[in-house]
Amino acid sequence: MYRNTKHLDTKHLDTKHLDIKQPNKAHYNKQAGLGLPVALFIIIIMSLIAIAVNQLTASSSQAYSQNVLSARAFYAAESGAQLRSHSVLSANPCSCGGAENVTYNFTVSGLNQCQASTNCTSFVANGETFCTIVSVGSCSNGVAERTIEVRLK
């Protein structure tokens, strides 16, 4: 490729006059080693991030479970109020019947382990009878509880 180039014979080359620096082994021994502290710092930071993400996931999961239980308790209270309203409105004028407090235990899908405790009171105003039903729905042994009040005429 290069026809007119001469090869340099390095056997007879005098390296005293060349400025070639040889590595100084003493210089390498004086270095403190920054790799290990940096690696430890990165591992600690990554661990803290992993712990924070784990706690965020756990609290989000707990909030979701509480929202589901609260919705189930609301529907239990609403179902209890509707069941009690049916019996109260069977008489004209409305009548709470003989029992003031009635509890409904639900076994249907979606409301299992839920119950509704209802209370009925009646009063007369302007010659008309009104019945007030208070229904308290609770699920999972009272972990979540919701209350609904219905007034009937």
Short mmCIF file of C-alpha atoms in Angstrom, two decimals:
data_model
loop_
_atom_site.label_atom_id
_atom_site.label_comp_id
_atom_site.label_asym_id
_atom_site.label_seq_id
_atom_site.Cartn_x
_atom_site.Cartn_y
_atom_site.Cartn_z
CA MET A 1 0.00 0.00 0.00
CA TYR A 2 2.71 2.48 0.99
CA ARG A 3 5.68 1.72 -1.22
CA ASN A 4 8.07 4.45 -0.26
CA THR A 5 7.86 4.13 3.49
CA LYS A 6 10.75 2.87 5.47
CA HIS A 7 10.24 0.67 8.44
CA LEU A 8 11.51 1.98 11.72
CA ASP A 9 13.90 -0.34 13.49
CA THR A 10 13.05 -0.03 17.19
CA LYS A 11 15.92 -2.23 18.37
CA HIS A 12 18.47 0.47 17.86
CA LEU A 13 16.25 3.38 18.95
CA ASP A 14 17.59 5.53 21.78
CA THR A 15 14.65 6.16 24.15
CA LYS A 16 16.60 8.47 26.47
CA HIS A 17 15.83 11.50 24.35
CA LEU A 18 12.18 10.65 23.77
CA ASP A 19 9.58 11.99 26.21
CA ILE A 20 7.79 8.72 26.92
CA LYS A 21 6.43 8.45 30.43
CA GLN A 22 6.29 5.08 31.99
CA PRO A 23 3.44 4.40 34.44
CA ASN A 24 4.41 5.09 38.00
CA LYS A 25 3.31 2.22 40.22
CA ALA A 26 3.60 4.39 43.33
CA HIS A 27 1.04 6.75 41.82
CA TYR A 28 -1.51 3.92 41.52
CA ASN A 29 -0.94 2.85 45.11
CA LYS A 30 -1.80 6.35 46.37
CA GLN A 31 -5.25 6.42 44.77
CA ALA A 32 -8.05 6.11 47.32
CA GLY A 33 -10.54 4.10 45.22
CA LEU A 34 -13.73 5.98 44.54
CA GLY A 35 -15.59 3.04 42.98
CA LEU A 36 -16.69 1.32 46.19
CA PRO A 37 -18.21 4.41 47.91
CA VAL A 38 -20.02 5.40 44.70
CA ALA A 39 -21.39 1.88 44.28
CA LEU A 40 -22.56 1.81 47.91
CA PHE A 41 -24.21 5.22 47.51
CA ILE A 42 -26.09 4.08 44.39
CA ILE A 43 -27.20 0.85 46.08
CA ILE A 44 -28.49 2.76 49.12
CA ILE A 45 -30.40 5.28 46.96
CA MET A 46 -31.95 2.49 44.88
CA SER A 47 -32.94 0.65 48.07
CA LEU A 48 -34.64 3.77 49.45
CA ILE A 49 -36.54 4.22 46.19
CA ALA A 50 -37.65 0.56 46.27
CA ILE A 51 -38.86 0.91 49.88
CA ALA A 52 -40.81 4.09 49.03
CA VAL A 53 -42.48 2.44 46.02
CA ASN A 54 -43.36 -0.59 48.14
CA GLN A 55 -44.98 1.57 50.84
CA LEU A 56 -46.87 3.58 48.23
CA THR A 57 -48.21 0.38 46.67
CA ALA A 58 -49.26 -0.99 50.07
CA SER A 59 -51.11 2.20 51.06
CA SER A 60 -52.80 2.38 47.65
CA SER A 61 -53.94 -1.22 47.98
CA GLN A 62 -55.30 -0.57 51.47
CA ALA A 63 -57.19 2.54 50.30
CA TYR A 64 -58.71 0.57 47.43
CA SER A 65 -59.86 -2.20 49.79
CA GLN A 66 -61.41 0.37 52.14
CA ASN A 67 -63.26 1.99 49.22
CA VAL A 68 -64.67 -1.38 48.16
CA LEU A 69 -65.83 -2.15 51.72
CA SER A 70 -67.36 1.33 52.02
CA ALA A 71 -69.32 0.86 48.78
CA ARG A 72 -70.54 -2.56 49.95
CA ALA A 73 -71.64 -1.03 53.29
CA PHE A 74 -73.53 1.71 51.40
CA TYR A 75 -75.40 -0.85 49.31
CA ALA A 76 -76.15 -2.91 52.42
CA ALA A 77 -77.63 0.19 54.10
CA GLU A 78 -79.63 1.00 50.98
CA SER A 79 -80.92 -2.57 50.71
CA GLY A 80 -81.89 -2.56 54.38
CA ALA A 81 -83.79 0.71 53.94
CA GLN A 82 -85.65 -0.68 50.91
CA LEU A 83 -86.56 -3.92 52.69
CA ARG A 84 -87.81 -2.01 55.72
CA SER A 85 -89.68 0.52 53.52
CA HIS A 86 -91.55 -2.34 51.89
CA SER A 87 -92.87 -3.57 55.24
CA VAL A 88 -93.55 -0.02 56.55
CA LEU A 89 -95.52 1.00 53.47
CA SER A 90 -97.64 -2.16 53.50
CA ALA A 91 -99.99 -0.34 55.93
CA ASN A 92 -101.83 2.87 55.19
CA PRO A 93 -100.83 5.23 56.79
CA CYS A 94 -97.25 4.06 57.15
CA SER A 95 -96.59 2.06 60.28
CA CYS A 96 -93.33 0.89 61.82
CA GLY A 97 -95.09 -2.24 63.02
CA GLY A 98 -94.36 -3.95 66.30
CA ALA A 99 -90.58 -4.01 65.99
CA GLU A 100 -88.69 -0.74 66.13
CA ASN A 101 -85.29 -2.27 65.27
CA VAL A 102 -84.84 -4.90 62.55
CA THR A 103 -81.54 -6.36 61.33
CA TYR A 104 -81.04 -7.93 57.90
CA ASN A 105 -78.09 -10.26 57.30
CA PHE A 106 -77.16 -10.58 53.62
CA THR A 107 -75.79 -13.74 52.05
CA VAL A 108 -76.05 -12.77 48.38
CA SER A 109 -72.97 -12.30 46.24
CA GLY A 110 -71.52 -8.82 46.71
CA LEU A 111 -73.14 -8.29 50.11
CA ASN A 112 -71.96 -11.41 51.92
CA GLN A 113 -70.58 -10.63 55.39
CA CYS A 114 -72.70 -7.45 55.38
CA GLN A 115 -75.73 -6.53 57.43
CA ALA A 116 -78.17 -3.66 57.76
CA SER A 117 -79.57 -2.57 61.09
CA THR A 118 -82.74 -0.53 60.62
CA ASN A 119 -84.62 1.67 63.04
CA CYS A 120 -88.09 3.01 62.36
CA THR A 121 -89.87 5.88 64.11
CA SER A 122 -93.17 7.49 63.20
CA PHE A 123 -94.63 10.91 63.94
CA VAL A 124 -97.73 12.88 63.00
CA ALA A 125 -97.51 16.37 61.49
CA ASN A 126 -100.51 18.34 60.20
CA GLY A 127 -102.69 15.28 60.52
CA GLU A 128 -100.44 13.08 58.37
CA THR A 129 -98.28 10.20 59.58
CA PHE A 130 -94.63 10.11 58.57
CA CYS A 131 -92.19 7.24 59.15
CA THR A 132 -88.43 7.71 59.33
CA ILE A 133 -86.17 4.75 58.64
CA VAL A 134 -82.51 4.90 59.56
CA SER A 135 -80.50 2.07 58.03
CA VAL A 136 -76.89 1.42 59.06
CA GLY A 137 -75.03 -0.90 56.70
CA SER A 138 -71.83 -2.53 57.90
CA CYS A 139 -69.47 -5.03 56.32
CA SER A 140 -66.63 -7.23 57.57
CA ASN A 141 -67.61 -6.96 61.25
CA GLY A 142 -67.96 -3.18 61.28
CA VAL A 143 -64.76 -2.31 59.40
CA ALA A 144 -66.85 -0.19 57.03
CA GLU A 145 -70.15 1.45 57.98
CA ARG A 146 -72.57 3.70 56.07
CA THR A 147 -75.88 5.24 57.21
CA ILE A 148 -78.96 6.13 55.14
CA GLU A 149 -82.06 7.92 56.40
CA VAL A 150 -85.39 7.68 54.55
CA ARG A 151 -88.61 9.52 55.38
CA LEU A 152 -91.84 8.02 54.10
CA LYS A 153 -95.43 9.23 53.99
#
